[in-house]
Amino acid sequence: MSESSFQDDVLGELGDDRLNEIASLLGTDTAGARDTVTTTVGAMTGDLRQRAGADDEDGVEVRQAFAEVAEPPLQGVSTLGGGLGGLLSGGMMAGVLAKLSRPVANAVSKKTGIPAATVSRVIEMLIPVLLAVFAKRAASGKAPGGTAAGTPSGGAPGAAPAAPAGDGGLGDLLGQILGGGRK
């Protein structure tokens, strides 16, 4: 599988039907929907990276959510609910993403001119997709651009560091799940 950005993985997971649904919600074509999705996903992952590096309650919660996502899926009966060990039905990461939805919707609205309420509805549609991509990346060990411990593959300009040094592998975990900040 070729290396792709996190946004590309989200768009691939989203599929044409849901992308068309988002385009209809936004009153645009699929190219406009794709742009809005990539802008929104970029804002969400940027906020996640920033919060993960914080030494406060939010930082702890985000780090715990990423650790939960990185856990291997449960086996047996629990896999009957969709194959991701119940991850798509909730979990800590879903709560973290829901908390980010309002500030991200406001930021994307300010940047794009799309009403914040409309962006919020797009985010509601994206959360299960983001959870699926996080789980797939964690399960596959995908770390675009490099997998060496503490070796990011070049960050996005102005992006916050993935995590503080000496965090016991959180930087690697964030790099694995979110990618190296590439677009």
mmCIF file with all atom_site columns, N, CA and C in Angstrom, residues 65-137:
data_model
loop_
_atom_site.group_PDB
_atom_site.id
_atom_site.type_symbol
_atom_site.label_atom_id
_atom_site.label_alt_id
_atom_site.label_comp_id
_atom_site.label_asym_id
_atom_site.label_entity_id
_atom_site.label_seq_id
_atom_site.pdbx_PDB_ins_code
_atom_site.Cartn_x
_atom_site.Cartn_y
_atom_site.Cartn_z
_atom_site.occupancy
_atom_site.B_iso_or_equiv
_atom_site.pdbx_formal_charge
_atom_site.auth_seq_id
_atom_site.auth_comp_id
_atom_site.auth_asym_id
_atom_site.auth_atom_id
_atom_site.pdbx_PDB_model_num
ATOM 1   N N  . ALA A 1 65  ? -6.824  8.534   25.313 1.00 0.00 ? 65  ALA A N  1
ATOM 2   C CA . ALA A 1 65  ? -7.653  8.157   24.164 1.00 0.00 ? 65  ALA A CA 1
ATOM 3   C C  . ALA A 1 65  ? -6.806  7.520   23.064 1.00 0.00 ? 65  ALA A C  1
ATOM 4   N N  . PHE A 1 66  ? -5.621  8.096   22.805 1.00 0.00 ? 66  PHE A N  1
ATOM 5   C CA . PHE A 1 66  ? -4.742  7.498   21.789 1.00 0.00 ? 66  PHE A CA 1
ATOM 6   C C  . PHE A 1 66  ? -4.239  6.132   22.235 1.00 0.00 ? 66  PHE A C  1
ATOM 7   N N  . ALA A 1 67  ? -3.959  5.988   23.517 1.00 0.00 ? 67  ALA A N  1
ATOM 8   C CA . ALA A 1 67  ? -3.526  4.682   24.019 1.00 0.00 ? 67  ALA A CA 1
ATOM 9   C C  . ALA A 1 67  ? -4.638  3.656   23.836 1.00 0.00 ? 67  ALA A C  1
ATOM 10  N N  . GLU A 1 68  ? -5.882  4.068   24.082 1.00 0.00 ? 68  GLU A N  1
ATOM 11  C CA . GLU A 1 68  ? -7.019  3.171   23.912 1.00 0.00 ? 68  GLU A CA 1
ATOM 12  C C  . GLU A 1 68  ? -7.172  2.761   22.447 1.00 0.00 ? 68  GLU A C  1
ATOM 13  N N  . VAL A 1 69  ? -7.008  3.709   21.540 1.00 0.00 ? 69  VAL A N  1
ATOM 14  C CA . VAL A 1 69  ? -7.123  3.420   20.113 1.00 0.00 ? 69  VAL A CA 1
ATOM 15  C C  . VAL A 1 69  ? -6.040  2.427   19.690 1.00 0.00 ? 69  VAL A C  1
ATOM 16  N N  . ALA A 1 70  ? -4.868  2.539   20.280 1.00 0.00 ? 70  ALA A N  1
ATOM 17  C CA . ALA A 1 70  ? -3.742  1.691   19.891 1.00 0.00 ? 70  ALA A CA 1
ATOM 18  C C  . ALA A 1 70  ? -3.854  0.270   20.430 1.00 0.00 ? 70  ALA A C  1
ATOM 19  N N  . GLU A 1 71  ? -4.756  0.044   21.384 1.00 0.00 ? 71  GLU A N  1
ATOM 20  C CA . GLU A 1 71  ? -4.940  -1.305  21.915 1.00 0.00 ? 71  GLU A CA 1
ATOM 21  C C  . GLU A 1 71  ? -5.455  -2.207  20.803 1.00 0.00 ? 71  GLU A C  1
ATOM 22  N N  . PRO A 1 72  ? -4.982  -3.453  20.775 1.00 0.00 ? 72  PRO A N  1
ATOM 23  C CA . PRO A 1 72  ? -5.493  -4.355  19.746 1.00 0.00 ? 72  PRO A CA 1
ATOM 24  C C  . PRO A 1 72  ? -6.990  -4.577  19.953 1.00 0.00 ? 72  PRO A C  1
ATOM 25  N N  . PRO A 1 73  ? -7.725  -4.771  18.879 1.00 0.00 ? 73  PRO A N  1
ATOM 26  C CA . PRO A 1 73  ? -9.158  -5.012  19.016 1.00 0.00 ? 73  PRO A CA 1
ATOM 27  C C  . PRO A 1 73  ? -9.415  -6.263  19.827 1.00 0.00 ? 73  PRO A C  1
ATOM 28  N N  . LEU A 1 74  ? -10.508 -6.233  20.552 1.00 0.00 ? 74  LEU A N  1
ATOM 29  C CA . LEU A 1 74  ? -10.886 -7.392  21.346 1.00 0.00 ? 74  LEU A CA 1
ATOM 30  C C  . LEU A 1 74  ? -11.268 -8.531  20.418 1.00 0.00 ? 74  LEU A C  1
ATOM 31  N N  . GLN A 1 75  ? -11.110 -9.721  20.906 1.00 0.00 ? 75  GLN A N  1
ATOM 32  C CA . GLN A 1 75  ? -11.413 -10.902 20.110 1.00 0.00 ? 75  GLN A CA 1
ATOM 33  C C  . GLN A 1 75  ? -12.727 -11.508 20.570 1.00 0.00 ? 75  GLN A C  1
ATOM 34  N N  . GLY A 1 76  ? -13.297 -12.369 19.760 1.00 0.00 ? 76  GLY A N  1
ATOM 35  C CA . GLY A 1 76  ? -14.478 -13.123 20.151 1.00 0.00 ? 76  GLY A CA 1
ATOM 36  C C  . GLY A 1 76  ? -15.760 -12.353 19.967 1.00 0.00 ? 76  GLY A C  1
ATOM 37  N N  . VAL A 1 77  ? -16.644 -12.475 20.961 1.00 0.00 ? 77  VAL A N  1
ATOM 38  C CA . VAL A 1 77  ? -17.985 -11.922 20.878 1.00 0.00 ? 77  VAL A CA 1
ATOM 39  C C  . VAL A 1 77  ? -17.967 -10.426 20.594 1.00 0.00 ? 77  VAL A C  1
ATOM 40  N N  . SER A 1 78  ? -17.010 -9.697  21.156 1.00 0.00 ? 78  SER A N  1
ATOM 41  C CA . SER A 1 78  ? -16.994 -8.248  20.984 1.00 0.00 ? 78  SER A CA 1
ATOM 42  C C  . SER A 1 78  ? -16.800 -7.834  19.539 1.00 0.00 ? 78  SER A C  1
ATOM 43  N N  . THR A 1 79  ? -16.233 -8.707  18.718 1.00 0.00 ? 79  THR A N  1
ATOM 44  C CA . THR A 1 79  ? -15.994 -8.344  17.322 1.00 0.00 ? 79  THR A CA 1
ATOM 45  C C  . THR A 1 79  ? -17.255 -8.427  16.480 1.00 0.00 ? 79  THR A C  1
ATOM 46  N N  . LEU A 1 80  ? -18.341 -8.956  17.037 1.00 0.00 ? 80  LEU A N  1
ATOM 47  C CA . LEU A 1 80  ? -19.577 -9.057  16.275 1.00 0.00 ? 80  LEU A CA 1
ATOM 48  C C  . LEU A 1 80  ? -20.171 -7.692  15.973 1.00 0.00 ? 80  LEU A C  1
ATOM 49  N N  . GLY A 1 81  ? -19.788 -6.663  16.735 1.00 0.00 ? 81  GLY A N  1
ATOM 50  C CA . GLY A 1 81  ? -20.355 -5.334  16.559 1.00 0.00 ? 81  GLY A CA 1
ATOM 51  C C  . GLY A 1 81  ? -19.667 -4.498  15.509 1.00 0.00 ? 81  GLY A C  1
ATOM 52  N N  . GLY A 1 82  ? -18.908 -5.065  14.632 1.00 0.00 ? 82  GLY A N  1
ATOM 53  C CA . GLY A 1 82  ? -18.343 -4.269  13.548 1.00 0.00 ? 82  GLY A CA 1
ATOM 54  C C  . GLY A 1 82  ? -16.885 -4.554  13.292 1.00 0.00 ? 82  GLY A C  1
ATOM 55  N N  . GLY A 1 83  ? -16.273 -5.425  14.078 1.00 0.00 ? 83  GLY A N  1
ATOM 56  C CA . GLY A 1 83  ? -14.910 -5.816  13.790 1.00 0.00 ? 83  GLY A CA 1
ATOM 57  C C  . GLY A 1 83  ? -13.840 -4.915  14.364 1.00 0.00 ? 83  GLY A C  1
ATOM 58  N N  . LEU A 1 84  ? -14.203 -3.805  14.980 1.00 0.00 ? 84  LEU A N  1
ATOM 59  C CA . LEU A 1 84  ? -13.192 -2.927  15.561 1.00 0.00 ? 84  LEU A CA 1
ATOM 60  C C  . LEU A 1 84  ? -13.255 -2.948  17.080 1.00 0.00 ? 84  LEU A C  1
ATOM 61  N N  . GLY A 1 85  ? -13.784 -4.030  17.642 1.00 0.00 ? 85  GLY A N  1
ATOM 62  C CA . GLY A 1 85  ? -13.816 -4.151  19.088 1.00 0.00 ? 85  GLY A CA 1
ATOM 63  C C  . GLY A 1 85  ? -14.687 -3.095  19.745 1.00 0.00 ? 85  GLY A C  1
ATOM 64  N N  . GLY A 1 86  ? -15.718 -2.656  19.091 1.00 0.00 ? 86  GLY A N  1
ATOM 65  C CA . GLY A 1 86  ? -16.619 -1.681  19.672 1.00 0.00 ? 86  GLY A CA 1
ATOM 66  C C  . GLY A 1 86  ? -16.141 -0.245  19.559 1.00 0.00 ? 86  GLY A C  1
ATOM 67  N N  . LEU A 1 87  ? -14.992 -0.028  18.930 1.00 0.00 ? 87  LEU A N  1
ATOM 68  C CA . LEU A 1 87  ? -14.423 1.316   18.860 1.00 0.00 ? 87  LEU A CA 1
ATOM 69  C C  . LEU A 1 87  ? -15.351 2.297   18.171 1.00 0.00 ? 87  LEU A C  1
ATOM 70  N N  . LEU A 1 88  ? -16.034 1.844   17.126 1.00 0.00 ? 88  LEU A N  1
ATOM 71  C CA . LEU A 1 88  ? -16.891 2.767   16.384 1.00 0.00 ? 88  LEU A CA 1
ATOM 72  C C  . LEU A 1 88  ? -18.127 3.179   17.182 1.00 0.00 ? 88  LEU A C  1
ATOM 73  N N  . SER A 1 89  ? -18.472 2.417   18.193 1.00 0.00 ? 89  SER A N  1
ATOM 74  C CA . SER A 1 89  ? -19.661 2.761   18.964 1.00 0.00 ? 89  SER A CA 1
ATOM 75  C C  . SER A 1 89  ? -19.349 3.732   20.086 1.00 0.00 ? 89  SER A C  1
ATOM 76  N N  . GLY A 1 90  ? -18.118 4.102   20.252 1.00 0.00 ? 90  GLY A N  1
ATOM 77  C CA . GLY A 1 90  ? -17.813 5.051   21.315 1.00 0.00 ? 90  GLY A CA 1
ATOM 78  C C  . GLY A 1 90  ? -16.368 4.980   21.709 1.00 0.00 ? 90  GLY A C  1
ATOM 79  N N  . GLY A 1 91  ? -16.157 4.925   22.980 1.00 0.00 ? 91  GLY A N  1
ATOM 80  C CA . GLY A 1 91  ? -14.806 4.925   23.493 1.00 0.00 ? 91  GLY A CA 1
ATOM 81  C C  . GLY A 1 91  ? -14.348 6.327   23.805 1.00 0.00 ? 91  GLY A C  1
ATOM 82  N N  . MET A 1 92  ? -13.224 6.386   24.448 1.00 0.00 ? 92  MET A N  1
ATOM 83  C CA . MET A 1 92  ? -12.680 7.662   24.901 1.00 0.00 ? 92  MET A CA 1
ATOM 84  C C  . MET A 1 92  ? -12.374 8.604   23.741 1.00 0.00 ? 92  MET A C  1
ATOM 85  N N  . MET A 1 93  ? -11.850 8.084   22.634 1.00 0.00 ? 93  MET A N  1
ATOM 86  C CA . MET A 1 93  ? -11.499 8.946   21.509 1.00 0.00 ? 93  MET A CA 1
ATOM 87  C C  . MET A 1 93  ? -12.738 9.619   20.932 1.00 0.00 ? 93  MET A C  1
ATOM 88  N N  . ALA A 1 94  ? -13.865 8.923   20.888 1.00 0.00 ? 94  ALA A N  1
ATOM 89  C CA . ALA A 1 94  ? -15.102 9.531   20.390 1.00 0.00 ? 94  ALA A CA 1
ATOM 90  C C  . ALA A 1 94  ? -15.470 10.736  21.254 1.00 0.00 ? 94  ALA A C  1
ATOM 91  N N  . GLY A 1 95  ? -15.303 10.606  22.557 1.00 0.00 ? 95  GLY A N  1
ATOM 92  C CA . GLY A 1 95  ? -15.575 11.724  23.462 1.00 0.00 ? 95  GLY A CA 1
ATOM 93  C C  . GLY A 1 95  ? -14.627 12.886  23.240 1.00 0.00 ? 95  GLY A C  1
ATOM 94  N N  . VAL A 1 96  ? -13.352 12.577  23.031 1.00 0.00 ? 96  VAL A N  1
ATOM 95  C CA . VAL A 1 96  ? -12.354 13.625  22.776 1.00 0.00 ? 96  VAL A CA 1
ATOM 96  C C  . VAL A 1 96  ? -12.700 14.362  21.488 1.00 0.00 ? 96  VAL A C  1
ATOM 97  N N  . LEU A 1 97  ? -13.034 13.613  20.443 1.00 0.00 ? 97  LEU A N  1
ATOM 98  C CA . LEU A 1 97  ? -13.382 14.245  19.168 1.00 0.00 ? 97  LEU A CA 1
ATOM 99  C C  . LEU A 1 97  ? -14.651 15.089  19.298 1.00 0.00 ? 97  LEU A C  1
ATOM 100 N N  . ALA A 1 98  ? -15.611 14.610  20.070 1.00 0.00 ? 98  ALA A N  1
ATOM 101 C CA . ALA A 1 98  ? -16.836 15.383  20.279 1.00 0.00 ? 98  ALA A CA 1
ATOM 102 C C  . ALA A 1 98  ? -16.529 16.705  20.988 1.00 0.00 ? 98  ALA A C  1
ATOM 103 N N  . LYS A 1 99  ? -15.606 16.670  21.953 1.00 0.00 ? 99  LYS A N  1
ATOM 104 C CA . LYS A 1 99  ? -15.212 17.897  22.653 1.00 0.00 ? 99  LYS A CA 1
ATOM 105 C C  . LYS A 1 99  ? -14.547 18.891  21.706 1.00 0.00 ? 99  LYS A C  1
ATOM 106 N N  . LEU A 1 100 ? -13.790 18.378  20.754 1.00 0.00 ? 100 LEU A N  1
ATOM 107 C CA . LEU A 1 100 ? -13.102 19.242  19.798 1.00 0.00 ? 100 LEU A CA 1
ATOM 108 C C  . LEU A 1 100 ? -14.040 19.814  18.743 1.00 0.00 ? 100 LEU A C  1
ATOM 109 N N  . SER A 1 101 ? -15.206 19.229  18.586 1.00 0.00 ? 101 SER A N  1
ATOM 110 C CA . SER A 1 101 ? -16.056 19.585  17.453 1.00 0.00 ? 101 SER A CA 1
ATOM 111 C C  . SER A 1 101 ? -16.453 21.059  17.432 1.00 0.00 ? 101 SER A C  1
ATOM 112 N N  . ARG A 1 102 ? -16.833 21.638  18.556 1.00 0.00 ? 102 ARG A N  1
ATOM 113 C CA . ARG A 1 102 ? -17.266 23.041  18.534 1.00 0.00 ? 102 ARG A CA 1
ATOM 114 C C  . ARG A 1 102 ? -16.112 23.991  18.186 1.00 0.00 ? 102 ARG A C  1
ATOM 115 N N  . PRO A 1 103 ? -14.958 23.908  18.879 1.00 0.00 ? 103 PRO A N  1
ATOM 116 C CA . PRO A 1 103 ? -13.879 24.823  18.493 1.00 0.00 ? 103 PRO A CA 1
ATOM 117 C C  . PRO A 1 103 ? -13.389 24.605  17.062 1.00 0.00 ? 103 PRO A C  1
ATOM 118 N N  . VAL A 1 104 ? -13.357 23.371  16.613 1.00 0.00 ? 104 VAL A N  1
ATOM 119 C CA . VAL A 1 104 ? -12.934 23.095  15.239 1.00 0.00 ? 104 VAL A CA 1
ATOM 120 C C  . VAL A 1 104 ? -13.965 23.647  14.261 1.00 0.00 ? 104 VAL A C  1
ATOM 121 N N  . ALA A 1 105 ? -15.244 23.454  14.542 1.00 0.00 ? 105 ALA A N  1
ATOM 122 C CA . ALA A 1 105 ? -16.293 23.985  13.656 1.00 0.00 ? 105 ALA A CA 1
ATOM 123 C C  . ALA A 1 105 ? -16.180 25.499  13.554 1.00 0.00 ? 105 ALA A C  1
ATOM 124 N N  . ASN A 1 106 ? -15.930 26.159  14.671 1.00 0.00 ? 106 ASN A N  1
ATOM 125 C CA . ASN A 1 106 ? -15.782 27.614  14.648 1.00 0.00 ? 106 ASN A CA 1
ATOM 126 C C  . ASN A 1 106 ? -14.563 28.040  13.836 1.00 0.00 ? 106 ASN A C  1
ATOM 127 N N  . ALA A 1 107 ? -13.446 27.337  14.007 1.00 0.00 ? 107 ALA A N  1
ATOM 128 C CA . ALA A 1 107 ? -12.220 27.675  13.270 1.00 0.00 ? 107 ALA A CA 1
ATOM 129 C C  . ALA A 1 107 ? -12.398 27.444  11.771 1.00 0.00 ? 107 ALA A C  1
ATOM 130 N N  . VAL A 1 108 ? -12.985 26.303  11.407 1.00 0.00 ? 108 VAL A N  1
ATOM 131 C CA . VAL A 1 108 ? -13.200 26.000  9.991  1.00 0.00 ? 108 VAL A CA 1
ATOM 132 C C  . VAL A 1 108 ? -14.200 26.989  9.395  1.00 0.00 ? 108 VAL A C  1
ATOM 133 N N  . SER A 1 109 ? -15.222 27.342  10.152 1.00 0.00 ? 109 SER A N  1
ATOM 134 C CA . SER A 1 109 ? -16.207 28.317  9.689  1.00 0.00 ? 109 SER A CA 1
ATOM 135 C C  . SER A 1 109 ? -15.548 29.664  9.400  1.00 0.00 ? 109 SER A C  1
ATOM 136 N N  . LYS A 1 110 ? -14.690 30.074  10.307 1.00 0.00 ? 110 LYS A N  1
ATOM 137 C CA . LYS A 1 110 ? -13.996 31.352  10.139 1.00 0.00 ? 110 LYS A CA 1
ATOM 138 C C  . LYS A 1 110 ? -13.104 31.323  8.889  1.00 0.00 ? 110 LYS A C  1
ATOM 139 N N  . LYS A 1 111 ? -12.466 30.179  8.676  1.00 0.00 ? 111 LYS A N  1
ATOM 140 C CA . LYS A 1 111 ? -11.541 30.044  7.545  1.00 0.00 ? 111 LYS A CA 1
ATOM 141 C C  . LYS A 1 111 ? -12.262 29.925  6.198  1.00 0.00 ? 111 LYS A C  1
ATOM 142 N N  . THR A 1 112 ? -13.401 29.211  6.198  1.00 0.00 ? 112 THR A N  1
ATOM 143 C CA . THR A 1 112 ? -14.063 28.899  4.933  1.00 0.00 ? 112 THR A CA 1
ATOM 144 C C  . THR A 1 112 ? -15.315 29.722  4.650  1.00 0.00 ? 112 THR A C  1
ATOM 145 N N  . GLY A 1 113 ? -15.901 30.317  5.681  1.00 0.00 ? 113 GLY A N  1
ATOM 146 C CA . GLY A 1 113 ? -17.149 31.045  5.511  1.00 0.00 ? 113 GLY A CA 1
ATOM 147 C C  . GLY A 1 113 ? -18.384 30.158  5.579  1.00 0.00 ? 113 GLY A C  1
ATOM 148 N N  . ILE A 1 114 ? -18.184 28.866  5.792  1.00 0.00 ? 114 ILE A N  1
ATOM 149 C CA . ILE A 1 114 ? -19.309 27.934  5.942  1.00 0.00 ? 114 ILE A CA 1
ATOM 150 C C  . ILE A 1 114 ? -19.845 28.108  7.368  1.00 0.00 ? 114 ILE A C  1
ATOM 151 N N  . PRO A 1 115 ? -21.164 28.183  7.538  1.00 0.00 ? 115 PRO A N  1
ATOM 152 C CA . PRO A 1 115 ? -21.699 28.347  8.894  1.00 0.00 ? 115 PRO A CA 1
ATOM 153 C C  . PRO A 1 115 ? -21.204 27.256  9.854  1.00 0.00 ? 115 PRO A C  1
ATOM 154 N N  . ALA A 1 116 ? -20.897 27.652  11.078 1.00 0.00 ? 116 ALA A N  1
ATOM 155 C CA . ALA A 1 116 ? -20.367 26.712  12.076 1.00 0.00 ? 116 ALA A CA 1
ATOM 156 C C  . ALA A 1 116 ? -21.322 25.546  12.321 1.00 0.00 ? 116 ALA A C  1
ATOM 157 N N  . ALA A 1 117 ? -22.618 25.798  12.288 1.00 0.00 ? 117 ALA A N  1
ATOM 158 C CA . ALA A 1 117 ? -23.592 24.715  12.497 1.00 0.00 ? 117 ALA A CA 1
ATOM 159 C C  . ALA A 1 117 ? -23.481 23.669  11.393 1.00 0.00 ? 117 ALA A C  1
ATOM 160 N N  . THR A 1 118 ? -23.228 24.099  10.171 1.00 0.00 ? 118 THR A N  1
ATOM 161 C CA . THR A 1 118 ? -23.079 23.167  9.050  1.00 0.00 ? 118 THR A CA 1
ATOM 162 C C  . THR A 1 118 ? -21.781 22.376  9.198  1.00 0.00 ? 118 THR A C  1
ATOM 163 N N  . VAL A 1 119 ? -20.715 23.066  9.577  1.00 0.00 ? 119 VAL A N  1
ATOM 164 C CA . VAL A 1 119 ? -19.437 22.373  9.797  1.00 0.00 ? 119 VAL A CA 1
ATOM 165 C C  . VAL A 1 119 ? -19.592 21.359  10.928 1.00 0.00 ? 119 VAL A C  1
ATOM 166 N N  . SER A 1 120 ? -20.352 21.704  11.954 1.00 0.00 ? 120 SER A N  1
ATOM 167 C CA . SER A 1 120 ? -20.588 20.771  13.065 1.00 0.00 ? 120 SER A CA 1
ATOM 168 C C  . SER A 1 120 ? -21.269 19.498  12.579 1.00 0.00 ? 120 SER A C  1
ATOM 169 N N  . ARG A 1 121 ? -22.206 19.638  11.658 1.00 0.00 ? 121 ARG A N  1
ATOM 170 C CA . ARG A 1 121 ? -22.874 18.454  11.109 1.00 0.00 ? 121 ARG A CA 1
ATOM 171 C C  . ARG A 1 121 ? -21.895 17.608  10.297 1.00 0.00 ? 121 ARG A C  1
ATOM 172 N N  . VAL A 1 122 ? -20.998 18.271  9.570  1.00 0.00 ? 122 VAL A N  1
ATOM 173 C CA . VAL A 1 122 ? -19.965 17.533  8.830  1.00 0.00 ? 122 VAL A CA 1
ATOM 174 C C  . VAL A 1 122 ? -19.082 16.776  9.820  1.00 0.00 ? 122 VAL A C  1
ATOM 175 N N  . ILE A 1 123 ? -18.698 17.431  10.903 1.00 0.00 ? 123 ILE A N  1
ATOM 176 C CA . ILE A 1 123 ? -17.853 16.786  11.917 1.00 0.00 ? 123 ILE A CA 1
ATOM 177 C C  . ILE A 1 123 ? -18.562 15.567  12.506 1.00 0.00 ? 123 ILE A C  1
ATOM 178 N N  . GLU A 1 124 ? -19.859 15.680  12.764 1.00 0.00 ? 124 GLU A N  1
ATOM 179 C CA . GLU A 1 124 ? -20.617 14.533  13.277 1.00 0.00 ? 124 GLU A CA 1
ATOM 180 C C  . GLU A 1 124 ? -20.527 13.353  12.320 1.00 0.00 ? 124 GLU A C  1
ATOM 181 N N  . MET A 1 125 ? -20.529 13.637  11.028 1.00 0.00 ? 125 MET A N  1
ATOM 182 C CA . MET A 1 125 ? -20.410 12.581  10.034 1.00 0.00 ? 125 MET A CA 1
ATOM 183 C C  . MET A 1 125 ? -18.986 12.026  9.964  1.00 0.00 ? 125 MET A C  1
ATOM 184 N N  . LEU A 1 126 ? -18.007 12.878  10.292 1.00 0.00 ? 126 LEU A N  1
ATOM 185 C CA . LEU A 1 126 ? -16.605 12.466  10.181 1.00 0.00 ? 126 LEU A CA 1
ATOM 186 C C  . LEU A 1 126 ? -16.110 11.675  11.393 1.00 0.00 ? 126 LEU A C  1
ATOM 187 N N  . ILE A 1 127 ? -16.689 11.871  12.560 1.00 0.00 ? 127 ILE A N  1
ATOM 188 C CA . ILE A 1 127 ? -16.155 11.225  13.771 1.00 0.00 ? 127 ILE A CA 1
ATOM 189 C C  . ILE A 1 127 ? -16.059 9.709   13.621 1.00 0.00 ? 127 ILE A C  1
ATOM 190 N N  . PRO A 1 128 ? -17.098 8.996   13.176 1.00 0.00 ? 128 PRO A N  1
ATOM 191 C CA . PRO A 1 128 ? -16.933 7.542   13.020 1.00 0.00 ? 128 PRO A CA 1
ATOM 192 C C  . PRO A 1 128 ? -15.864 7.176   11.989 1.00 0.00 ? 128 PRO A C  1
ATOM 193 N N  . VAL A 1 129 ? -15.724 8.009   10.968 1.00 0.00 ? 129 VAL A N  1
ATOM 194 C CA . VAL A 1 129 ? -14.712 7.762   9.936  1.00 0.00 ? 129 VAL A CA 1
ATOM 195 C C  . VAL A 1 129 ? -13.314 7.956   10.539 1.00 0.00 ? 129 VAL A C  1
ATOM 196 N N  . LEU A 1 130 ? -13.132 9.023   11.315 1.00 0.00 ? 130 LEU A N  1
ATOM 197 C CA . LEU A 1 130 ? -11.851 9.266   11.983 1.00 0.00 ? 130 LEU A CA 1
ATOM 198 C C  . LEU A 1 130 ? -11.503 8.112   12.912 1.00 0.00 ? 130 LEU A C  1
ATOM 199 N N  . LEU A 1 131 ? -12.488 7.634   13.673 1.00 0.00 ? 131 LEU A N  1
ATOM 200 C CA . LEU A 1 131 ? -12.243 6.505   14.576 1.00 0.00 ? 131 LEU A CA 1
ATOM 201 C C  . LEU A 1 131 ? -11.795 5.265   13.802 1.00 0.00 ? 131 LEU A C  1
ATOM 202 N N  . ALA A 1 132 ? -12.432 5.020   12.675 1.00 0.00 ? 132 ALA A N  1
ATOM 203 C CA . ALA A 1 132 ? -12.057 3.863   11.861 1.00 0.00 ? 132 ALA A CA 1
ATOM 204 C C  . ALA A 1 132 ? -10.634 4.001   11.326 1.00 0.00 ? 132 ALA A C  1
ATOM 205 N N  . VAL A 1 133 ? -10.272 5.203   10.861 1.00 0.00 ? 133 VAL A N  1
ATOM 206 C CA . VAL A 1 133 ? -8.919  5.416   10.334 1.00 0.00 ? 133 VAL A CA 1
ATOM 207 C C  . VAL A 1 133 ? -7.895  5.307   11.457 1.00 0.00 ? 133 VAL A C  1
ATOM 208 N N  . PHE A 1 134 ? -8.182  5.888   12.625 1.00 0.00 ? 134 PHE A N  1
ATOM 209 C CA . PHE A 1 134 ? -7.270  5.749   13.769 1.00 0.00 ? 134 PHE A CA 1
ATOM 210 C C  . PHE A 1 134 ? -7.037  4.278   14.066 1.00 0.00 ? 134 PHE A C  1
ATOM 211 N N  . ALA A 1 135 ? -8.114  3.502   14.146 1.00 0.00 ? 135 ALA A N  1
ATOM 212 C CA . ALA A 1 135 ? -8.007  2.081   14.472 1.00 0.00 ? 135 ALA A CA 1
ATOM 213 C C  . ALA A 1 135 ? -7.217  1.318   13.416 1.00 0.00 ? 135 ALA A C  1
ATOM 214 N N  . LYS A 1 136 ? -7.482  1.612   12.150 1.00 0.00 ? 136 LYS A N  1
ATOM 215 C CA . LYS A 1 136 ? -6.762  0.917   11.080 1.00 0.00 ? 136 LYS A CA 1
ATOM 216 C C  . LYS A 1 136 ? -5.279  1.256   11.097 1.00 0.00 ? 136 LYS A C  1
ATOM 217 N N  . ARG A 1 137 ? -4.968  2.535   11.320 1.00 0.00 ? 137 ARG A N  1
ATOM 218 C CA . ARG A 1 137 ? -3.557  2.934   11.368 1.00 0.00 ? 137 ARG A CA 1
ATOM 219 C C  . ARG A 1 137 ? -2.856  2.301   12.568 1.00 0.00 ? 137 ARG A C  1
#
